[in-house]
Coordinates of C-alpha atoms and ligand atoms in Angstrom, one line a residue:
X106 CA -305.2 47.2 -106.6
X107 CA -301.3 48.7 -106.7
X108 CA -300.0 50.3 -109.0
X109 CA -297.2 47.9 -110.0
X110 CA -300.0 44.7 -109.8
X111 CA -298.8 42.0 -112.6
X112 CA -302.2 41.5 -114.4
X113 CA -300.6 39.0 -116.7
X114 CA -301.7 35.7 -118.1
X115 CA -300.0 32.1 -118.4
X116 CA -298.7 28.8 -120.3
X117 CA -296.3 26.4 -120.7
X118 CA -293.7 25.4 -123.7
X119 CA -295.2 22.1 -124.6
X120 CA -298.6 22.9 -124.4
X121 CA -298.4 25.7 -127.2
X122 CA -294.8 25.8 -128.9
X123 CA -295.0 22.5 -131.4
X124 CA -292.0 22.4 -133.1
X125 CA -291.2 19.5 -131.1
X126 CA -287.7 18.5 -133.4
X127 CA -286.9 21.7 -134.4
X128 CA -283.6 23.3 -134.3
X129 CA -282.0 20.9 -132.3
X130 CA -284.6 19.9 -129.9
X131 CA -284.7 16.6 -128.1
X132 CA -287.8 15.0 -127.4
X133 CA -289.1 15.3 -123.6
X134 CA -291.2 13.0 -122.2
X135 CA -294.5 15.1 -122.9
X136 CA -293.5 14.1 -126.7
X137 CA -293.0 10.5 -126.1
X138 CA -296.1 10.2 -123.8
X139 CA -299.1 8.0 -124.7
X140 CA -301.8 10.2 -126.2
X141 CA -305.5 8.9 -125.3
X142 CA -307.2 8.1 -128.1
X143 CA -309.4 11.3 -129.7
X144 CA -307.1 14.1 -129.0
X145 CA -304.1 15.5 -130.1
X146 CA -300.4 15.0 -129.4
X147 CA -298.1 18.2 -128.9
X148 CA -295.5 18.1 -132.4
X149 CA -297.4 21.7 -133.5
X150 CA -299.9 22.6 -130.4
X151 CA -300.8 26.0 -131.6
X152 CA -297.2 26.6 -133.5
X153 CA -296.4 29.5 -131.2
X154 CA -292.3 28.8 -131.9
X155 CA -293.2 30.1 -135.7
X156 CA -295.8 32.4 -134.8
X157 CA -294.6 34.3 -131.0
X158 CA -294.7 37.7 -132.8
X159 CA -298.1 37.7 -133.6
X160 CA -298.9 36.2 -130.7
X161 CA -297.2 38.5 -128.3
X162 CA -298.8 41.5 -130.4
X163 CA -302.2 39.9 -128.7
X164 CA -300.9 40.1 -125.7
X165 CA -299.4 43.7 -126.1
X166 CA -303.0 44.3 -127.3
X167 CA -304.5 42.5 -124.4
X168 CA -303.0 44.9 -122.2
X169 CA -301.2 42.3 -120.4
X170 CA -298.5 43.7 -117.7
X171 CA -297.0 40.1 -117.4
X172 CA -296.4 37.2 -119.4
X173 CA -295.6 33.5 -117.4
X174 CA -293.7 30.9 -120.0
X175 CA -292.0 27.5 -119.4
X176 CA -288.4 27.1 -121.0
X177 CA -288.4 23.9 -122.6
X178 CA -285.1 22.1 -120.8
X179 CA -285.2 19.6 -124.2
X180 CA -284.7 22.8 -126.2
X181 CA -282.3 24.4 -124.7
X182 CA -280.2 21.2 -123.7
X183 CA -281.0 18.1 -125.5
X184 CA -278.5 15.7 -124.4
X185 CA -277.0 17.4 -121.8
X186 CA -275.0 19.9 -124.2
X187 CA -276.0 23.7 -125.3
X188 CA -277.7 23.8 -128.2
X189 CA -277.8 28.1 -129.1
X190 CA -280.7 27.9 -131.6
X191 CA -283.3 26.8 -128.9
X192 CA -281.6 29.4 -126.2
X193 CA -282.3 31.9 -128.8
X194 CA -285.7 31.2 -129.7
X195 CA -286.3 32.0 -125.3
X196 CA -284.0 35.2 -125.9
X197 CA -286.2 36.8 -128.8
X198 CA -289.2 36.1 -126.8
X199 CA -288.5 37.7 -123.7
X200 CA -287.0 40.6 -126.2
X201 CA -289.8 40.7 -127.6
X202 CA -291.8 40.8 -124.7
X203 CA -289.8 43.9 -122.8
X204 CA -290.2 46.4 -125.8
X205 CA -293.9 45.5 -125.2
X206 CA -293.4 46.3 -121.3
X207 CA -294.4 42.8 -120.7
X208 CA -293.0 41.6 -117.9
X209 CA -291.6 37.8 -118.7
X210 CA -292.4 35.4 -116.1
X211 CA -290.0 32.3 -116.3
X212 CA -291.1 29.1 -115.4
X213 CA -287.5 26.8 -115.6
X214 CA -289.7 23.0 -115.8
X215 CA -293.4 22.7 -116.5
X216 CA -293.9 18.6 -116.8
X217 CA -291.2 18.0 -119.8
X218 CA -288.3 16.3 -118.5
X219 CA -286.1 15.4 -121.7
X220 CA -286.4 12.2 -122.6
X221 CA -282.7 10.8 -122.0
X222 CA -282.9 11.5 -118.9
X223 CA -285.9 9.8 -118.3
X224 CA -283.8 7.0 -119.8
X225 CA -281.0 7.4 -116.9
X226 CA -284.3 7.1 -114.2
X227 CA -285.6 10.7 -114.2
X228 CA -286.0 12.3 -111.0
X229 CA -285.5 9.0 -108.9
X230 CA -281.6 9.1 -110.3
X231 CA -280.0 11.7 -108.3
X232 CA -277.4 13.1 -111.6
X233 CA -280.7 14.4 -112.4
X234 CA -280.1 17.3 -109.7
X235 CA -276.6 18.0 -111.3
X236 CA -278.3 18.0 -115.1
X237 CA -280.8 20.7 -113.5
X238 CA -278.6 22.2 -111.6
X239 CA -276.1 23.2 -114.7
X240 CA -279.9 23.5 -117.0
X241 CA -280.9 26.2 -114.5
X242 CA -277.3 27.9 -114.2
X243 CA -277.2 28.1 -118.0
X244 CA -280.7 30.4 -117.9
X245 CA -279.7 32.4 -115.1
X246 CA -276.2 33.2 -116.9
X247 CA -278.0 34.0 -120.2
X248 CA -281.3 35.6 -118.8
X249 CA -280.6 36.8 -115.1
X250 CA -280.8 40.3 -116.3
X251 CA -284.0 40.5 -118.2
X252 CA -286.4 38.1 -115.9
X253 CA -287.5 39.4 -112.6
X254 CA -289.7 36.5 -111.4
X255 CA -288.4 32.8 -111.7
X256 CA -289.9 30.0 -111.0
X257 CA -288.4 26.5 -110.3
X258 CA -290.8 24.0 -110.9
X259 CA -294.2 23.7 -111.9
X260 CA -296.8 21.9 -109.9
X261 CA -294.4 19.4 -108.5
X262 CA -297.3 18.0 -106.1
X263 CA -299.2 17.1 -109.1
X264 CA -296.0 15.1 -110.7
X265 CA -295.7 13.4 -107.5
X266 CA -299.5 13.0 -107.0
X267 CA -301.3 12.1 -110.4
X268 CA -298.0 12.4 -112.1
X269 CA -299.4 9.4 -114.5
X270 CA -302.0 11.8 -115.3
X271 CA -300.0 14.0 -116.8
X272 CA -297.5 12.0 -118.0
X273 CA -294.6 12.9 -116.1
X274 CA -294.5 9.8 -113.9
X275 CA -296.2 6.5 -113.4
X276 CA -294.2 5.0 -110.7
X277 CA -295.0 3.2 -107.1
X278 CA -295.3 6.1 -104.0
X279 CA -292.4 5.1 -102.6
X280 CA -290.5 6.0 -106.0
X281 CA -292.5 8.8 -106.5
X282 CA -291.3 10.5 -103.4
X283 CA -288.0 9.3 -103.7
X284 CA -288.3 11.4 -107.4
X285 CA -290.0 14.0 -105.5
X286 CA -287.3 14.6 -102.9
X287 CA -284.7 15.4 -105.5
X288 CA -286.7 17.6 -107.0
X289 CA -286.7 19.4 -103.9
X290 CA -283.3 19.4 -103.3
X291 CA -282.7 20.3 -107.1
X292 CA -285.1 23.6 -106.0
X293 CA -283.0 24.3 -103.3
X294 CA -279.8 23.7 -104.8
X295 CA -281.0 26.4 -107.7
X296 CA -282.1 28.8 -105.6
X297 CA -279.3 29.0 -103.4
X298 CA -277.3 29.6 -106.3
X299 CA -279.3 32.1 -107.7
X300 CA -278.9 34.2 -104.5
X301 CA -275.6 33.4 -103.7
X302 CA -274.9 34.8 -107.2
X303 CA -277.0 37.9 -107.0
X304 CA -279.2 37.9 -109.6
X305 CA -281.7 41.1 -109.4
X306 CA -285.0 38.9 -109.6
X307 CA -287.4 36.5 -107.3
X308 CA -287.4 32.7 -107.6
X309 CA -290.4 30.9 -105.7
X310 CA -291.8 27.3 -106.7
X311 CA -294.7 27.0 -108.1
X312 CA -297.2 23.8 -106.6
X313 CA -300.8 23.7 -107.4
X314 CA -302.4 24.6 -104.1
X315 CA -306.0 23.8 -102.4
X316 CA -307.5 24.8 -99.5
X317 CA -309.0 21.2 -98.1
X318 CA -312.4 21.0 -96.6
X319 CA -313.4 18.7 -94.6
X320 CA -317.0 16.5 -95.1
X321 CA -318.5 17.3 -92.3
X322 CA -317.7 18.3 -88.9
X323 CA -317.1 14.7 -87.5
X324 CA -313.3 15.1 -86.0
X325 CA -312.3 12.1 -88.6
X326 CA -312.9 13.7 -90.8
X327 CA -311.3 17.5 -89.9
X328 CA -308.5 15.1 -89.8
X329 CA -308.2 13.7 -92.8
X330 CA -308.8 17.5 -93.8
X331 CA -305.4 18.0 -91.6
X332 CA -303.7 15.0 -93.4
X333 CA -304.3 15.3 -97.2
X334 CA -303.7 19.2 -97.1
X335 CA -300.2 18.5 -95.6
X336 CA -299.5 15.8 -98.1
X337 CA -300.8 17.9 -100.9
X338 CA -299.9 21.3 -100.2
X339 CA -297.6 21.8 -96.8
X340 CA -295.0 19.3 -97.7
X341 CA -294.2 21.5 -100.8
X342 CA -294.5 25.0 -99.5
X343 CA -292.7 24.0 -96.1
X344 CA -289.8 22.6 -97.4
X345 CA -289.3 25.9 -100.5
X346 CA -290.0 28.3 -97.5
X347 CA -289.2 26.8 -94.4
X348 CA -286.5 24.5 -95.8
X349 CA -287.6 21.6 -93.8
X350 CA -290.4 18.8 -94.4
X351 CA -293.9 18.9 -92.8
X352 CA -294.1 16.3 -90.1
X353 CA -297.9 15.3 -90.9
X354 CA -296.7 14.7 -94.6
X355 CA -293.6 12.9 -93.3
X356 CA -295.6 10.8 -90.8
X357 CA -298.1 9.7 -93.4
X358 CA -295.5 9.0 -96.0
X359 CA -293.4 6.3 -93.3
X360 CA -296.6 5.1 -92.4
X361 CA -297.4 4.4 -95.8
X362 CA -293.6 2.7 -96.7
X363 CA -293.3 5.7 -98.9
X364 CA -290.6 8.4 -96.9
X365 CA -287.5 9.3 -99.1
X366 CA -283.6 8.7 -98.4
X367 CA -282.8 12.0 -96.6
X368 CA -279.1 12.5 -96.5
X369 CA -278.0 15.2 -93.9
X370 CA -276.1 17.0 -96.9
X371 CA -279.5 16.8 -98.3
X372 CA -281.0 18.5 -95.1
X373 CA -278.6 21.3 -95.1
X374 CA -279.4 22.1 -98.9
X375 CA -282.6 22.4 -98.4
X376 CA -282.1 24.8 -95.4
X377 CA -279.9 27.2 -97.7
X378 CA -282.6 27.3 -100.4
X379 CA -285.5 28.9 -99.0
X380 CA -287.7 30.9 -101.7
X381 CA -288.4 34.7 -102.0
X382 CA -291.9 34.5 -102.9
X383 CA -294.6 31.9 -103.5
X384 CA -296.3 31.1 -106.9
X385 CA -298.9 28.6 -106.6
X386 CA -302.0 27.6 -109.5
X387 CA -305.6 27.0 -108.0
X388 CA -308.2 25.7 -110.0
X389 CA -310.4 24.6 -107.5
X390 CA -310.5 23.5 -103.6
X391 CA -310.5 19.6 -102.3
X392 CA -313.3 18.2 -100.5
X393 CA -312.4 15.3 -98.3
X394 CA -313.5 12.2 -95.4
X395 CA -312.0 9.8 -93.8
X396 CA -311.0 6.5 -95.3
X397 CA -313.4 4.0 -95.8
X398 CA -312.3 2.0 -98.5
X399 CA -313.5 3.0 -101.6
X400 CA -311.8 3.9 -104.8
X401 CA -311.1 7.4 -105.9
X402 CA -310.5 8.1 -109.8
X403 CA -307.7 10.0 -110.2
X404 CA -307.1 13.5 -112.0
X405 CA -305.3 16.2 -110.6
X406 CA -308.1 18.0 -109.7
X407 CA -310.5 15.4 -108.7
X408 CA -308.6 14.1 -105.8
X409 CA -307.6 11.0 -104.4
X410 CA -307.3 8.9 -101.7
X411 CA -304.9 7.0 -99.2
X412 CA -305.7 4.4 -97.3
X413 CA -306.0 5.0 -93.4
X414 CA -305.7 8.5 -94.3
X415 CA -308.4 10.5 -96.8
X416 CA -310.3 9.6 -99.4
X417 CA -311.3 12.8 -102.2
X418 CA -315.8 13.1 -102.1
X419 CA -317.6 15.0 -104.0
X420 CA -319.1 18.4 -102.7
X421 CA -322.4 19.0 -103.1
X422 CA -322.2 22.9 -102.6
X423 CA -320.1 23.0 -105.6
X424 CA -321.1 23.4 -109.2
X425 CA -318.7 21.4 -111.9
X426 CA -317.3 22.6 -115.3
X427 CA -317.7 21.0 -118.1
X428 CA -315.0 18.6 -117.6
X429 CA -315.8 17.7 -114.2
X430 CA -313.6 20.3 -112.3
X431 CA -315.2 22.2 -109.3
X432 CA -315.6 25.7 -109.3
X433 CA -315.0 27.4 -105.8
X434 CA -314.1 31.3 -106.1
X435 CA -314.5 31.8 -102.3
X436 CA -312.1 28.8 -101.8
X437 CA -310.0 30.8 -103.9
X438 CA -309.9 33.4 -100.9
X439 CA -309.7 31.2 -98.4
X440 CA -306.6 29.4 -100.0
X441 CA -304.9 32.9 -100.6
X442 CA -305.5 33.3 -96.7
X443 CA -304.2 30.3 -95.6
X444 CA -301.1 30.3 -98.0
X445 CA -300.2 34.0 -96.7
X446 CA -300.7 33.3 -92.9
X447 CA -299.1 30.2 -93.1
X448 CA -295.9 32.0 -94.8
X449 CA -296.2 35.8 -94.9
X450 CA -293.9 35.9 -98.7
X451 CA -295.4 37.4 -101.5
X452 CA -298.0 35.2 -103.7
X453 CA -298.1 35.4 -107.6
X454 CA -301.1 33.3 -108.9
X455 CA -299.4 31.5 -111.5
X456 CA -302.7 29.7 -113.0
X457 CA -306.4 30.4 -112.5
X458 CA -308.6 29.2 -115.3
X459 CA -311.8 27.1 -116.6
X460 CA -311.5 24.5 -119.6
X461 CA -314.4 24.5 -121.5
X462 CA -315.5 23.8 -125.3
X463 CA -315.7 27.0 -127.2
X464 CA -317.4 27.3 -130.4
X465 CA -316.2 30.1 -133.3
X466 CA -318.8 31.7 -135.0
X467 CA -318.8 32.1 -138.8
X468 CA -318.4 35.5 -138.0
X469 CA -315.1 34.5 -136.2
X470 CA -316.2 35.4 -132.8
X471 CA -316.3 33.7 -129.7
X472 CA -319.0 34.3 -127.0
X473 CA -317.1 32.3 -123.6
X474 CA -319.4 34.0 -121.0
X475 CA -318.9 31.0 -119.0
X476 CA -315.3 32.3 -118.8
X477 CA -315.7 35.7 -118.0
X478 CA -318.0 34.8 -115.2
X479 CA -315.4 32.2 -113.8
X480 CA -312.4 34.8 -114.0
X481 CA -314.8 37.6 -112.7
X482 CA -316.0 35.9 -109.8
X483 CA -312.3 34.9 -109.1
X484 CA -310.9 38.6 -109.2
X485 CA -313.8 39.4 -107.1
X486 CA -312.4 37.0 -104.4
X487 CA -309.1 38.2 -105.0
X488 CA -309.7 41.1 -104.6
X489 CA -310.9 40.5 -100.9
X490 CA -308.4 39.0 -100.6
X491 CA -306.4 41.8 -100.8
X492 CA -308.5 43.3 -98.4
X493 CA -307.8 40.7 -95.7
X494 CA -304.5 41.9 -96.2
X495 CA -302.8 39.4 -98.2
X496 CA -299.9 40.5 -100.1
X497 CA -300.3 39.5 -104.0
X498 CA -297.9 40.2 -106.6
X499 CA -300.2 39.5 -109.8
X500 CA -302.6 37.3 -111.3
X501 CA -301.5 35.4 -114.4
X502 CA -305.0 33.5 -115.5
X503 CA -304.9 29.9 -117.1
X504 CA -304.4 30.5 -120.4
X505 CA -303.1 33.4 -122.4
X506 CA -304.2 32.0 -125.6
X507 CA -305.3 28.6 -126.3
X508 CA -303.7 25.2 -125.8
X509 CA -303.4 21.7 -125.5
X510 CA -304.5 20.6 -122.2
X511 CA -302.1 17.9 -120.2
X512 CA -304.1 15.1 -121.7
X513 CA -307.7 16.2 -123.1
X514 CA -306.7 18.1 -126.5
X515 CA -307.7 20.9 -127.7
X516 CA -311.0 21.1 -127.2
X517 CA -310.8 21.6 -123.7
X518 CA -309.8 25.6 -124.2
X519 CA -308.7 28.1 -121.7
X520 CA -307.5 30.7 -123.8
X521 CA -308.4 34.6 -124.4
X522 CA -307.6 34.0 -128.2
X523 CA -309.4 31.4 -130.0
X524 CA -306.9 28.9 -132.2
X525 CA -308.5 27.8 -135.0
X526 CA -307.5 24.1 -135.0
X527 CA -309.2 20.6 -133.9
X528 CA -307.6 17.4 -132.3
X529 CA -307.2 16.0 -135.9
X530 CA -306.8 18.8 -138.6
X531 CA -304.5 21.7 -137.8
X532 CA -306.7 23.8 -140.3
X533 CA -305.4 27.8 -140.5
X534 CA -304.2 28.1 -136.6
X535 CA -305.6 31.9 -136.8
X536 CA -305.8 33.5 -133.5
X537 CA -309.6 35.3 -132.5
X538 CA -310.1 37.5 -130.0
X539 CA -312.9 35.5 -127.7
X540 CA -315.2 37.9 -125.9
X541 CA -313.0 37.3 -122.8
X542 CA -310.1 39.1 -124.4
X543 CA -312.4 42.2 -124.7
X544 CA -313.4 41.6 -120.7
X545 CA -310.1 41.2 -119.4
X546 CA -308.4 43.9 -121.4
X547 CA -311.4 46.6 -119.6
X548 CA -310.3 44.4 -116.2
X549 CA -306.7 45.2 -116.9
X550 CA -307.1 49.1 -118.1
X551 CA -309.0 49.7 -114.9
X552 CA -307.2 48.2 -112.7
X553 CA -309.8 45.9 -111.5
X554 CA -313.0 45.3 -112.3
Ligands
BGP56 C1 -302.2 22.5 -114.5 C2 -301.0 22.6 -115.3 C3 -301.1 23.1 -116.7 C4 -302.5 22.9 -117.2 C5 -303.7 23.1 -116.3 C6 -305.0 22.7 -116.7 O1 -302.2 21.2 -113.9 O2 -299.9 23.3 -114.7 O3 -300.1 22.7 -117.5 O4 -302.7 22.3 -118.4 O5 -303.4 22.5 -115.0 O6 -305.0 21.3 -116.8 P1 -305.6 20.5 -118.0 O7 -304.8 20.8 -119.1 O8 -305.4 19.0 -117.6 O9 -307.0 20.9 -118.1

């Protein structure tokens, strides 16, 4: 592994900061969302805006080189207007993490569009560019200096894809792309800016990518492969590096009544903002066939279908997680090969992880084997990876510490550090050290396994 490798680790601001009126916070959608019934809602998460000290001593402790965060947009401008007390709570943090040497990792929009906006249309309103537009130049102004890897937006394909999953979105596909375009031209637009005003760091996007396989080797269905991995991964990495849409996604989308408004202003942003590197989160790869008419269920993971097109199967070579995810470390390779010689920019894996239901001892440990053998075999396929000679910035695993998950609670855990809390009582929210922190701090100190 280099020298300079970011071993480093990952969340986002709703899913751990609570705090959710604090200081002049506004509420974003993520706090206005429907909860299902059972699990928590996001007001304290795992209170990481009281306790970020503490919590970035783990990390120091960790050994982590890199840490990737979300700035919450509803924090740092509820309404529209500045509001200082949430900017400062992001510039203590990333203090905080550079007299560790942690590296901060800025992701500008992780899911949590503020609520009034939502109001005005969301992302289908086009203002919504200009309020992101003046959001993003306000972070670049205050923390341009300190961050050296931006990213724009998280997992945009999921918003647009199972976005009422996550509860960013619940709109018809014609809406959703229409939403989905302006978020790309909002990407651009920020990342032209960024470069045009010299700023000394990277910005990249950051989708959730999957290499697709196809069923079987009927030509139907290496098709359908063709199709839902353009839909699902090219449109979004062709358009941040290329600057222009992928004609297989833009094909099925008219065919499906469901292309955006493209105006040629729109065209020519898009061709200025081209990315400098590419973050992407893999979890696991997507298995698909042709259509034949039967109903997918729907999670960002699980895969979907569209008529004419694809339809998500299960794969049988695959074992599952707990909750139902796959778990494919050689597809992990094989999607860090096909991202690279697609584009040839940088990757930075911006979330790798397994959710699973960990139990604390009495004697406050956490044995999460299950996890260090997911994350092993992972780095292992990294690592050839690297050997295939694909050029990778870091590894920032799914999650740092533990959180709430996008709509399952707390009990679906990804952390290295235990938080001692259930979906109902908040009980002591101590951090513990899980057995995986041990793991990956030996990973980190070597360099590798
Ligand atoms: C990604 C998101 C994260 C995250 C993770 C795990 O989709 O970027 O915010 O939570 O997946 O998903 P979940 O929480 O649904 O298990």
């Amino acid at each position: 592994m280099k020298e300079n490798f970011l071993w480093g680790a990952s969340t986002s601001a709703y899913q751990v900061e609570g705090a959710w009126n604090e200081d002049g916070k506004g509420p974003s959608v993520q706090d206005n969302k429907a909860i299902p019934e059972g699990t928590t809602d996001f007001k304290v998460a795992i209170d990481h805006y009281h306790r970020f000290k503490e919590d970035v001593q783990l990390f120091k402790e960790l050994g982590l080189k890199a840490y990737r965060f979300s700035i919450s947009w509803s924090r740092v401008m509820p309404n529209g207007q500045i509001n200082e007390e949430g900017l400062a709570f992001y510039e203590s943090l990333i203090d905080e993490l550079i007299r560790q040497n942690i590296e901060p990792i800025v992701t500008v929009f992780h899911f949590d569009l503020p609520v009034y906006m939502a109001e005005k249309g969301g992302w289908e309103n086009r203002e919504t560019i200009n309020e992101f537009a003046s959001y993003c130049q306000l972070l670049f102004e205050r923390f341009g200096k300190k961050v050296p890897y931006w990213q724009t937006i998280n997992e945009q394909n999921v918003m647009a894809l199972a976005g009422s999953v996550i509860g960013t979105s619940n709109k018809s596909m014609k809406e959703k792309f229409q939403e989905n375009h302006h978020m790309l031209v909002a990407q651009a637009l920020v990342t032209k800016h960024f470069h045009e005003q010299g700023h000394p760091g990277k910005i990249g996007p950051a989708p959730n990518i999957a290499s697709v396989y196809s069923a079987t080797d009927k030509p139907e269905d290496q098709l359908a492969a063709l199709y839902m991995s353009a839909l699902r991964n090219w449109l979004f990495l062709d358009v941040a590096v290329y600057g222009i849409y992928n004609h297989n996604a833009w094909h099925l989308l008219e065919s499906i009544g469901a292309a955006p408004v493209v105006t040629e202003e729109d065209r020519e942003i898009l061709a200025a903002g081209t990315c400098d590197y590419i973050a992407f989160n893999y979890y696991n790869t997507m298995t698909v066939s042709a259509y034949y008419e039967k109903e997918n269920k729907i999670d960002q993971q699980s895969g979907f279908g569209i008529p004419g097109f694809f339809q998500s199967v299960s794969n049988e070579h695959l074992p599952l997680t707990e909750f139902g995810w796959p778990i494919d470390p050689a597809g992990f390779r094989f999607t860090l090969n096909e991202i690279y010689s697609r584009y040839r920019l940088p990757l930075l894996i911006t979330e790798n992880g397994i959710g699973a239901k960990d139990t604390l001892t009495t004697a406050g440990e956490v044995h999460d084997n299950y996890r260090i053998d997911y994350l092993k075999d992972h780095i292992e396929q990294l690592e050839l990876a690297i050997k295939d000679g694909v050029d990778i910035i870091g590894y920032c695993p799914w999650s740092a510490i533990d959180l709430i998950s996008t709509h399952e609670g707390i009990e679906k855990r990804y952390g290295f550090i235990y938080v001692n809390r259930t979906e109902e009582d908040l009980l002591d929210l101590a951090r513990y050290r899980k057995d995986s922190f041990y793991w990956y701090q030996k990973v980190i100190a070597n360099n590798g396994l």
